[in-house]
Coordinates of C-alpha atoms in Angstrom, one line a residue:
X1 CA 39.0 144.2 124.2
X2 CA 35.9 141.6 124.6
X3 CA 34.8 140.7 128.1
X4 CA 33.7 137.9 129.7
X5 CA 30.7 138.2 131.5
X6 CA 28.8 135.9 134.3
X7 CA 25.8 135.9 135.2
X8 CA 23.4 134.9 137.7
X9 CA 21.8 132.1 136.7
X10 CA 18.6 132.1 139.3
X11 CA 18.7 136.0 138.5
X12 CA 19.5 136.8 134.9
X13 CA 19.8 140.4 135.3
X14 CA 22.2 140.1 138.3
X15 CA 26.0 141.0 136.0
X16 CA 28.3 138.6 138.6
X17 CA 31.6 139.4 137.0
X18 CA 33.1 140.9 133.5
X19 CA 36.5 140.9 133.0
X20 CA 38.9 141.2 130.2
X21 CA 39.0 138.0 127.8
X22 CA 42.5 136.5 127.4
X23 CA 43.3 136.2 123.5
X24 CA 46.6 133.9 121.8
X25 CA 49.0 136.6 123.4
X26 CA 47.6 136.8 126.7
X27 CA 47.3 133.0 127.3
X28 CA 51.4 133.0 125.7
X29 CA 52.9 135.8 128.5
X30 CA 51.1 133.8 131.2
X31 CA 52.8 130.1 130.1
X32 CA 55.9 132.4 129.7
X33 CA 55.5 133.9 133.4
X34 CA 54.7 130.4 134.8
X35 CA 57.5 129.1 133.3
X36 CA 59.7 131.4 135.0
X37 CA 58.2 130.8 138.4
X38 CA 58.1 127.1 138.2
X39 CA 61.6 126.9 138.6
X40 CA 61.3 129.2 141.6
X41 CA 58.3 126.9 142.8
X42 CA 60.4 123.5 142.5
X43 CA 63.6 124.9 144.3
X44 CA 61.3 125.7 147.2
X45 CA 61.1 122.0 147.9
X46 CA 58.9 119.5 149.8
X47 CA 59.0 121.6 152.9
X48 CA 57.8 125.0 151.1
X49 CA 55.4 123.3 148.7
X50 CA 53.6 121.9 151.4
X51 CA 53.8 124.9 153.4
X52 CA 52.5 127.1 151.0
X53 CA 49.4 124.2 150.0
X54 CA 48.6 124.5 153.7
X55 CA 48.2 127.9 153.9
X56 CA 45.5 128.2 150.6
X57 CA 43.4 125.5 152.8
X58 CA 43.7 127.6 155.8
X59 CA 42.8 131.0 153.6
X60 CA 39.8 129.2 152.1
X61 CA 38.4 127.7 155.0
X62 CA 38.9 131.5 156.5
X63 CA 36.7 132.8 153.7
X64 CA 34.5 129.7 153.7
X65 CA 31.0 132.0 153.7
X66 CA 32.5 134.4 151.3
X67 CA 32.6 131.3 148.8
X68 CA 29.7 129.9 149.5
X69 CA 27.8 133.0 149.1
X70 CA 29.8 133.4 145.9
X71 CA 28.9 129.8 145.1
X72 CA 25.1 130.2 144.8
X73 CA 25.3 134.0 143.3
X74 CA 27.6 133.0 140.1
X75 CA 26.4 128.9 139.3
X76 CA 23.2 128.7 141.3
X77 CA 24.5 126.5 143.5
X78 CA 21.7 125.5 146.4
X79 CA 23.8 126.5 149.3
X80 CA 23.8 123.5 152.0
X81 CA 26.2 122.2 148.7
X82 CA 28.1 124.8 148.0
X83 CA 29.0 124.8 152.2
X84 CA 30.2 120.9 151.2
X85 CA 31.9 122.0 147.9
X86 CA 33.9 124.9 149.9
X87 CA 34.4 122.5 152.4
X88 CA 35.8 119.9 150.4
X89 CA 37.8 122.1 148.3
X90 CA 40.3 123.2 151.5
X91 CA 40.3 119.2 152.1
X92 CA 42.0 118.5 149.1
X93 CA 44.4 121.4 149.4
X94 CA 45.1 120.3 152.4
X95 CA 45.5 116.6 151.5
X96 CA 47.9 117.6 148.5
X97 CA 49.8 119.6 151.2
X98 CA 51.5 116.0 152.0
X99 CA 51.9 115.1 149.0
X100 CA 55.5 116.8 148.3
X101 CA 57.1 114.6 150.9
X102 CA 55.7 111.3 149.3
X103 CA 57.6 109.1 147.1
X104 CA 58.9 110.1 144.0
X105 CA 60.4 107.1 142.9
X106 CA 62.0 103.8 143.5
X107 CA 65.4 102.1 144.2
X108 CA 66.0 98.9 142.1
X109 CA 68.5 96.2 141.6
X110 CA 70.8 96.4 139.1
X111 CA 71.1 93.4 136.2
X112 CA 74.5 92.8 137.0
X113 CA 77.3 94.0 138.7
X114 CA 77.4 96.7 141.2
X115 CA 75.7 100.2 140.8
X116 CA 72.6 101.8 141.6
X117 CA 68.9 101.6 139.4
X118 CA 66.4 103.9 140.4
X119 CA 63.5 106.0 139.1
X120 CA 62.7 109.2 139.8
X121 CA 59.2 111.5 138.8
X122 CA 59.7 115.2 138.3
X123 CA 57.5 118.1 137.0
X124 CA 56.6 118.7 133.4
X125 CA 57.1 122.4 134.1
X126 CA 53.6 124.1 133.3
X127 CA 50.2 122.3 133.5
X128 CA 47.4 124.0 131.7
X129 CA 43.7 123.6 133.3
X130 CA 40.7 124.2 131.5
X131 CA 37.8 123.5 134.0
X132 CA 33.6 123.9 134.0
X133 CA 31.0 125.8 136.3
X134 CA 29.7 123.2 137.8
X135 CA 32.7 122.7 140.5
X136 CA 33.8 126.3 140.4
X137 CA 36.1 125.4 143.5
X138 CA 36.5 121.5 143.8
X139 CA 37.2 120.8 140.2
X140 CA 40.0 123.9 139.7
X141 CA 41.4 122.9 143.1
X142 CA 41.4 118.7 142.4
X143 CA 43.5 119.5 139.3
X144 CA 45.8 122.7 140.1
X145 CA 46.8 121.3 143.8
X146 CA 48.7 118.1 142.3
X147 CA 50.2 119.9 139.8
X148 CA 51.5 122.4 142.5
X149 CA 52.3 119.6 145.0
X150 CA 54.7 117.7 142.4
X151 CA 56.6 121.3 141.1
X152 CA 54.7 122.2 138.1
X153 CA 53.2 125.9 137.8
X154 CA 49.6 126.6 136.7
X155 CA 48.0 128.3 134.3
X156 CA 44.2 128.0 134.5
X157 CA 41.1 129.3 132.2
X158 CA 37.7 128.5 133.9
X159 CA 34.5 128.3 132.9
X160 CA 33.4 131.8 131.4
X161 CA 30.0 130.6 134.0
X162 CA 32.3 130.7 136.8
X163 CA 35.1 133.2 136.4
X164 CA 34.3 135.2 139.3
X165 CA 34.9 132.3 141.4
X166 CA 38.6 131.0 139.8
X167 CA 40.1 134.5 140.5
X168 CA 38.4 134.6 143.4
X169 CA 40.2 131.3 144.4
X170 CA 43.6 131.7 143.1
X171 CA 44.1 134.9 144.9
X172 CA 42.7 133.6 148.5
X173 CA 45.5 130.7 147.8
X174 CA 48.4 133.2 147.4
X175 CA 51.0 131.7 145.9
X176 CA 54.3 133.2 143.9
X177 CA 53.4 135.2 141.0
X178 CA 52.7 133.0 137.9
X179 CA 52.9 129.7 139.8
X180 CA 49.1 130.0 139.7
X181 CA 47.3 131.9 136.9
X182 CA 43.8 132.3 135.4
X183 CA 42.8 133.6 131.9
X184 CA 39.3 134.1 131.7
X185 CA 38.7 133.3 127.9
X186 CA 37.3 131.3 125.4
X187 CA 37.8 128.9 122.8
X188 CA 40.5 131.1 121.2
X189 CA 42.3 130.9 125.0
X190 CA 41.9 127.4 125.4
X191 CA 43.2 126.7 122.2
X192 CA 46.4 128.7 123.4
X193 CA 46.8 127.2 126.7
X194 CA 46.6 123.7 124.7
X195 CA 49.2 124.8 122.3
X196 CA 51.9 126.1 125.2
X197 CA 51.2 123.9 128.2
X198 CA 53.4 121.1 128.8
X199 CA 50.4 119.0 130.4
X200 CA 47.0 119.6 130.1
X201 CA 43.7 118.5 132.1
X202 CA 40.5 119.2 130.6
X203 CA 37.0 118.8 131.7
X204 CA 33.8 120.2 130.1
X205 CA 31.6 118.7 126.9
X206 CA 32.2 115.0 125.2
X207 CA 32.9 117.8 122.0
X208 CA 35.3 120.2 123.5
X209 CA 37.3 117.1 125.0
X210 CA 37.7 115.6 121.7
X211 CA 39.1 118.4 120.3
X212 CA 41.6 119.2 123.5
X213 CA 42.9 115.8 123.5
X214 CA 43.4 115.9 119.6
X215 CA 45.6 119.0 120.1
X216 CA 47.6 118.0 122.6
X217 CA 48.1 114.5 121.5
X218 CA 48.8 116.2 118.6
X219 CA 51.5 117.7 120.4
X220 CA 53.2 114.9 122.3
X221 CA 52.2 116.2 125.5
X222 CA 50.1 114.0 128.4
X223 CA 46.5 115.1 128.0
X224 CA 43.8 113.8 130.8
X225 CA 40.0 114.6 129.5
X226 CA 36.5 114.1 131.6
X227 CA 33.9 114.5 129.5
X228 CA 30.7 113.2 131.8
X229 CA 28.5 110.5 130.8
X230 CA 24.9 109.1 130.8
X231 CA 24.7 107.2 133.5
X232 CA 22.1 104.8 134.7
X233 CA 20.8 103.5 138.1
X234 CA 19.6 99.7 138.7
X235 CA 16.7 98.9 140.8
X236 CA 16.2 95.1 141.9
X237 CA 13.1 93.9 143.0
X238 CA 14.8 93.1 146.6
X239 CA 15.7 96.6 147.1
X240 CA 14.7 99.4 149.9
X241 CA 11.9 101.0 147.4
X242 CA 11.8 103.8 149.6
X243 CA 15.6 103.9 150.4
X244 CA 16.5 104.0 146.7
X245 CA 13.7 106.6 145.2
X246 CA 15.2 108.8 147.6
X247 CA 18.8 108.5 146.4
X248 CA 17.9 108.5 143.1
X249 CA 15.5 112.2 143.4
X250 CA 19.1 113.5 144.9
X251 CA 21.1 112.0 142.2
X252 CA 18.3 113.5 139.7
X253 CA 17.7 116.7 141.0
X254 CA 20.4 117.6 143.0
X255 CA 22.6 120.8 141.8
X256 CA 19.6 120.6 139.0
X257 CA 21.2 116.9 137.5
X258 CA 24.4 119.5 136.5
X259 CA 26.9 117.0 137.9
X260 CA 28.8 114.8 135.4
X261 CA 27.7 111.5 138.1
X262 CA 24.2 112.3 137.8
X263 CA 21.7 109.8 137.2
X264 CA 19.9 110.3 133.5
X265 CA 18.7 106.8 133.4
X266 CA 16.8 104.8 135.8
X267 CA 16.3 100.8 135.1
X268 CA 13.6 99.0 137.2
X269 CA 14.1 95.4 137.1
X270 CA 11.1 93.3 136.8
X271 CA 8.0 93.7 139.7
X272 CA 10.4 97.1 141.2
X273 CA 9.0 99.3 138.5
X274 CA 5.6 100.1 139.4
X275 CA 6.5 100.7 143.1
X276 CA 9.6 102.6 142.1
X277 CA 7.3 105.0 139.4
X278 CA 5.3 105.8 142.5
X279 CA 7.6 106.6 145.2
X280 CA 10.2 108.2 142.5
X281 CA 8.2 110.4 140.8
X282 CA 7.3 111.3 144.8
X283 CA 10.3 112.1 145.9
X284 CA 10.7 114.6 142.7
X285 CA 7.4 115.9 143.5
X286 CA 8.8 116.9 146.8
X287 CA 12.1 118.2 145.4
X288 CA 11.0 121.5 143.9
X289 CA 13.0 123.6 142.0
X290 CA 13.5 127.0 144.2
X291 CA 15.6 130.1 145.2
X292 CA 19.7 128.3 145.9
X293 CA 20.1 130.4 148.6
X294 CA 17.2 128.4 150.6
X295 CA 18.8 126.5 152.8
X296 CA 16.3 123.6 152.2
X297 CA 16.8 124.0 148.4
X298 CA 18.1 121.1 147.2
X299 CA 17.3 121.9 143.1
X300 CA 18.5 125.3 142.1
X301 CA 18.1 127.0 138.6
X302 CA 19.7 125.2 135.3
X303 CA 23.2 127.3 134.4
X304 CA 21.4 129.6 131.3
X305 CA 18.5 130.1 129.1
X306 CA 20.5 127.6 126.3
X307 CA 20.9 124.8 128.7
X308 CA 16.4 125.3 129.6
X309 CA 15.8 125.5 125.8
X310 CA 17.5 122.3 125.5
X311 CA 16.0 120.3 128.0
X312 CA 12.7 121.9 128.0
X313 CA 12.9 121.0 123.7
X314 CA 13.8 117.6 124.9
X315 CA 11.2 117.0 127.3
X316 CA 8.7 118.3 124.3
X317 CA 10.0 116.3 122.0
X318 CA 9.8 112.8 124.0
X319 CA 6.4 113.6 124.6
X320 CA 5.2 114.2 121.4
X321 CA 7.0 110.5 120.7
X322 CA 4.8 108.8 123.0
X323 CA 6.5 109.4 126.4
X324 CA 4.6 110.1 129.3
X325 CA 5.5 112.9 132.2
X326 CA 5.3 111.1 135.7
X327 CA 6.9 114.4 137.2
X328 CA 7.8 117.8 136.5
X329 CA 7.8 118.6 132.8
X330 CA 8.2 122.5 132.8
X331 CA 9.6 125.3 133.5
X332 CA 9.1 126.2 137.5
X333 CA 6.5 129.4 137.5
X334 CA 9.4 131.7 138.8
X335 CA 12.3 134.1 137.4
X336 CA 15.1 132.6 136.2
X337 CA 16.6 129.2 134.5
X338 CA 14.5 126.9 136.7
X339 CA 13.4 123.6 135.4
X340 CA 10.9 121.1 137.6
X341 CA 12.9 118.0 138.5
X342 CA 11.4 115.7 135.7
X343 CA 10.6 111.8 135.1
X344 CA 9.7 109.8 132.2
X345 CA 8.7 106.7 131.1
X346 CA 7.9 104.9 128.2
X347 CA 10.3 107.7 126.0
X348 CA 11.1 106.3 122.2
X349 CA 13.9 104.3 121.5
X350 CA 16.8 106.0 119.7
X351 CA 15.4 109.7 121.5
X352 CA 18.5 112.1 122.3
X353 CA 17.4 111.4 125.8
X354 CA 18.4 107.6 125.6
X355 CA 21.9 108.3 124.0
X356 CA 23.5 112.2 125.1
X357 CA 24.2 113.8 128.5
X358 CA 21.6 116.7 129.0
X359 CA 22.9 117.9 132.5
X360 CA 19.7 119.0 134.0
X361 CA 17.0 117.8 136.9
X362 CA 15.5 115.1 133.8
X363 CA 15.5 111.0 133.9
X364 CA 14.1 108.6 132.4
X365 CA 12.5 105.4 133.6
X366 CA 13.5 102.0 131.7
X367 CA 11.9 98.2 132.6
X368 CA 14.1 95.6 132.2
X369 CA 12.9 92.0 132.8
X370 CA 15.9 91.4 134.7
X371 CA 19.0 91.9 135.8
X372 CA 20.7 90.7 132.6
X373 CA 18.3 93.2 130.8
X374 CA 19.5 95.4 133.2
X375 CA 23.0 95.2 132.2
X376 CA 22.7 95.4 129.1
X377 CA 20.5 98.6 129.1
X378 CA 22.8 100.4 131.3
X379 CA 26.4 99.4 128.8
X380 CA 24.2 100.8 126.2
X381 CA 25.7 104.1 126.0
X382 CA 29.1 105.4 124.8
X383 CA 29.8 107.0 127.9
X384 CA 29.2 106.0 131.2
X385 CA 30.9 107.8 134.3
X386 CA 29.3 106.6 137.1
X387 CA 26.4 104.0 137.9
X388 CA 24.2 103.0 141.2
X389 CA 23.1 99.3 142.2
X390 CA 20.1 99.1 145.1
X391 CA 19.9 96.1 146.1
X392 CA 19.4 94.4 149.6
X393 CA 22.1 91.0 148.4
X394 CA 25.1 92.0 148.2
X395 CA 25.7 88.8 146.0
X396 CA 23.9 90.3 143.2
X397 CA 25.5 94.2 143.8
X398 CA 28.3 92.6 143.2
X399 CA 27.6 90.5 140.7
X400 CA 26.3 93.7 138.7
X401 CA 29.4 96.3 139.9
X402 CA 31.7 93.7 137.9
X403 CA 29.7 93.7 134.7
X404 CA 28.8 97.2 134.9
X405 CA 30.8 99.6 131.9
X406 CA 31.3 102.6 134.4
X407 CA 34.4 104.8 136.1
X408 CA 32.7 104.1 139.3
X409 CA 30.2 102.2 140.9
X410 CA 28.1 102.6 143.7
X411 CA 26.0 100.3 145.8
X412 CA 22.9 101.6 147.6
X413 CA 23.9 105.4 146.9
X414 CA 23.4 107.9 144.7
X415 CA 25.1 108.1 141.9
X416 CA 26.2 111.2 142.1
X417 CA 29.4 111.2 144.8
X418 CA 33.2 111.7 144.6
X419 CA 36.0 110.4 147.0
X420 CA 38.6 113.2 146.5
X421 CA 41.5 111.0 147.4
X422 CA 40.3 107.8 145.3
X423 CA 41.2 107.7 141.5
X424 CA 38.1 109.4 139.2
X425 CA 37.7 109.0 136.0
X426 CA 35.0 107.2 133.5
X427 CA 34.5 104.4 130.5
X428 CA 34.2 104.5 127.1
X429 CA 34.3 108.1 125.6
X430 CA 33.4 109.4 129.1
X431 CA 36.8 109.9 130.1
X432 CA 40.8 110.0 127.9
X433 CA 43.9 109.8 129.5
X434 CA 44.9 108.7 133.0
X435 CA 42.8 109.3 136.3
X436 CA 42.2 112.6 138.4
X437 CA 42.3 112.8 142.1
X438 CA 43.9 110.8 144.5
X439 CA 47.6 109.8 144.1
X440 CA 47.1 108.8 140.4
X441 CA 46.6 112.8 140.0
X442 CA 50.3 112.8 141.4
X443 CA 51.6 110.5 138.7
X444 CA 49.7 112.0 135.8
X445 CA 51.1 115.8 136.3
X446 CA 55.1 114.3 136.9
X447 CA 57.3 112.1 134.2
X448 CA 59.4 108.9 135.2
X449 CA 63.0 108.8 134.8
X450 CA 65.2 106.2 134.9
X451 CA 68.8 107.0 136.5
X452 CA 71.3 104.5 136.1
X453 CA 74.9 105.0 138.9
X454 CA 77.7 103.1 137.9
X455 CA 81.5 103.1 140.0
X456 CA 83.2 105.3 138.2
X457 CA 86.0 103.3 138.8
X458 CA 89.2 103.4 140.9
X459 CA 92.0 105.9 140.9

């Protein structure tokens, strides 16, 4: 049988995990044993549901360093995030852990005549999750806890980059046999988790997703799909120069740019360019790429030697076009898949750099003459997740958030930021389906019914 095997990214020779790699028959007996346990997971009711949520919070938050340390080791994580990441991820088990007693459903009036009209939301039955590396905690946890919360059972297949860390998570969160599962597998195990799920949430690649929602579309089943996006930050000439080079070197370099909110494009309106070059390119000066487990590092290695051949390419590429390097460039002079945090400017139109998601520490830095220009630059994409406005008047960030094509906009912060119990999701071909997180989470992994309650007459 073929393995799956993880490796360190900051230490290529450091074998994290290999296990066994689920195939078509594998991923099958799992949906077959969830099935069977999701009946014995919805008869527990609200009470036991939100018991057992409760519990996996309280196990992860006992095992908080153990993650963390896990964390850095199998995704390079720098570990001041990885505490908020493990940190975050008992939040939102614990947050779901209400979310059996809310509503699920409404009372209505009938037409005519007496009787009772209400709806009522209930659990598909088996949710399949296919999730990436770079949230080997939050993002498993932000789909699989609503899915639990509502009834449904989970089966799970991670990032082969972050295997280690699913299994590690599913067991701490100790729940019923086959209400939680994870495959470790690839395409052939995704493609079987598509085929038997009764609801499936996806995020990864714009190219993956396409093909996930296709197959379960394809299917008739609900289908949710993040796919990231390339998204851009606006500078105004009123803004905090200083303020706003240092949110953008986080939203750049942070995590090494692999966040799906990261900032890839940064558009200086009018006479903020030359001021924000300067202090950007800085900031990225002082944000190094080094070891994750320093607790000052703030950019850690890129996830593997494919993902630094591609940017590093890119980078070589752009400058042999014309564009000019104001920081980083290269490859940090150390072991492993480290990449300097990296700015450009003046970079060719129609470049790969202007139009695809590279998900690494690499932006690059666009004039517009103003803040129409602006606009325009930043809806030129066909995805855009998330976008930043700095500005000191909050007439014009607000002017920009409503004309802005993104998921979510944020004013005078970094791009790159998640409110777990606010709806997520992106435009365009970032995102298919309905929202994660938050309530709308609740709605997407549950069906509506409509129950009609007539007299049934008298005797």
């Amino acid at each position: 049988m073929s393995t799956i095997d993880s490796y360190n990214p900051a230490d290529p020779d450091d074998l994290v995990a290999s296990v066994p790699a689920a195939g078509t028959a594998e991923v099958a007996a799992a949906i077959a044993g969830a099935r069977e346990a999701q009946r014995g997971w919805w008869a527990l009711g609200a009470a036991g549901r939100s018991l057992a949520l409760g519990r996996a919070a309280a196990a992860i938050e006992a095992a908080a360093e153990e993650l963390v340390a896990l964390a850095v080791r199998e995704v390079g994580k720098p570990v001041a995030e990885a505490r908020g990441e493990v940190a975050r991820t008992a939040a939102i088990w614990r947050y779901y852990a209400q979310a059996p007693f809310a509503p699920a459903g409404e009372v209505h009036e009938p037409a005519a005549g007496p009787g009772l009209l209400l709806t009522r939301r209930r659990p598909y039955g088996v949710a399949g999750l296919i999730t990436p590396w770079n949230f080997p905690l939050a993002i498993p946890t932000w789909k699989a806890a609503p899915a639990l919360a509502v009834g449904n059972a989970v089966v799970l297949k991670p990032s082969s980059e972050a295997v280690a860390c699913a299994l590690r998570l599913a067991e701490l969160a100790g729940l019923p046999e086959g209400v939680l599962t994870v495959v470790p597998g690839g395409a052939e195990a995704g493609t079987a988790l598509i085929d038997g799920a009764d609801v499936v949430s996806f995020t990864g690649s714009t190219g993956v997703g396409r093909s996930v929602v296709a197959g379960a579309s394809g299917r008739g089943i609900p289908v949710q799909a993040e796919m990231g996006g390339l998204n851009a930050a606006l500078v105004l000439p009123d803004a905090d120069i200083a303020q706003a080079a240092a949110h953008l070197a986080n939203a750049i370099a942070g995590y090494a740019g692999q966040k799906c909110t990261a900032t890839s494009r940064v558009i200086a309106v009018g006479d903020a360019y030359e001021p924000l070059a300067e202090a950007l390119a800085k900031a990225l000066g002082q944000t190094p790429a080094a070891d994750p487990a320093a607790p000052a590092t703030v950019c850690g290695p890129v996830i593997g030697g494919p993902a630094l051949e591609r940017l590093t390419g890119a980078i070589d590429t752009a400058r042999a076009g014309g564009a000019t390097v104001l920081a980083g460039g290269a490859r940090a002079d150390r072991a492993g898949w480290f990449l300097e945090p990296t700015l450009l400017e003046n970079v060719p139109a129609g470049h790969p750099l202007l139009t695809e998601e590279f998900f690494g520490p690499l932006a690059v830095l666009l004039p517009a003459a103003d803040l129409d220009a602006a606009l325009a630059l930043a809806n030129d994409t066909r995805h855009s997740l998330s976008a930043s406005v700095h500005s000191r008047s909050l007439d014009v960030a607000l002017a920009a958030a409503d004309r802005l094509d993104a998921g979510m906009i944020r004013i005078n912060a970094p791009s790159s930021g998640v409110d777990f119990h606010l709806p997520f999701g992106g435009a365009k071909g970032a995102s298919y389906g309905a929202r994660e997180q938050g309530r709308a989470a609740l709605d997407f992994y549950t069906a509506a019914r409509t129950v009609s309650v007539l007299p049934a007459g008298e005797c």
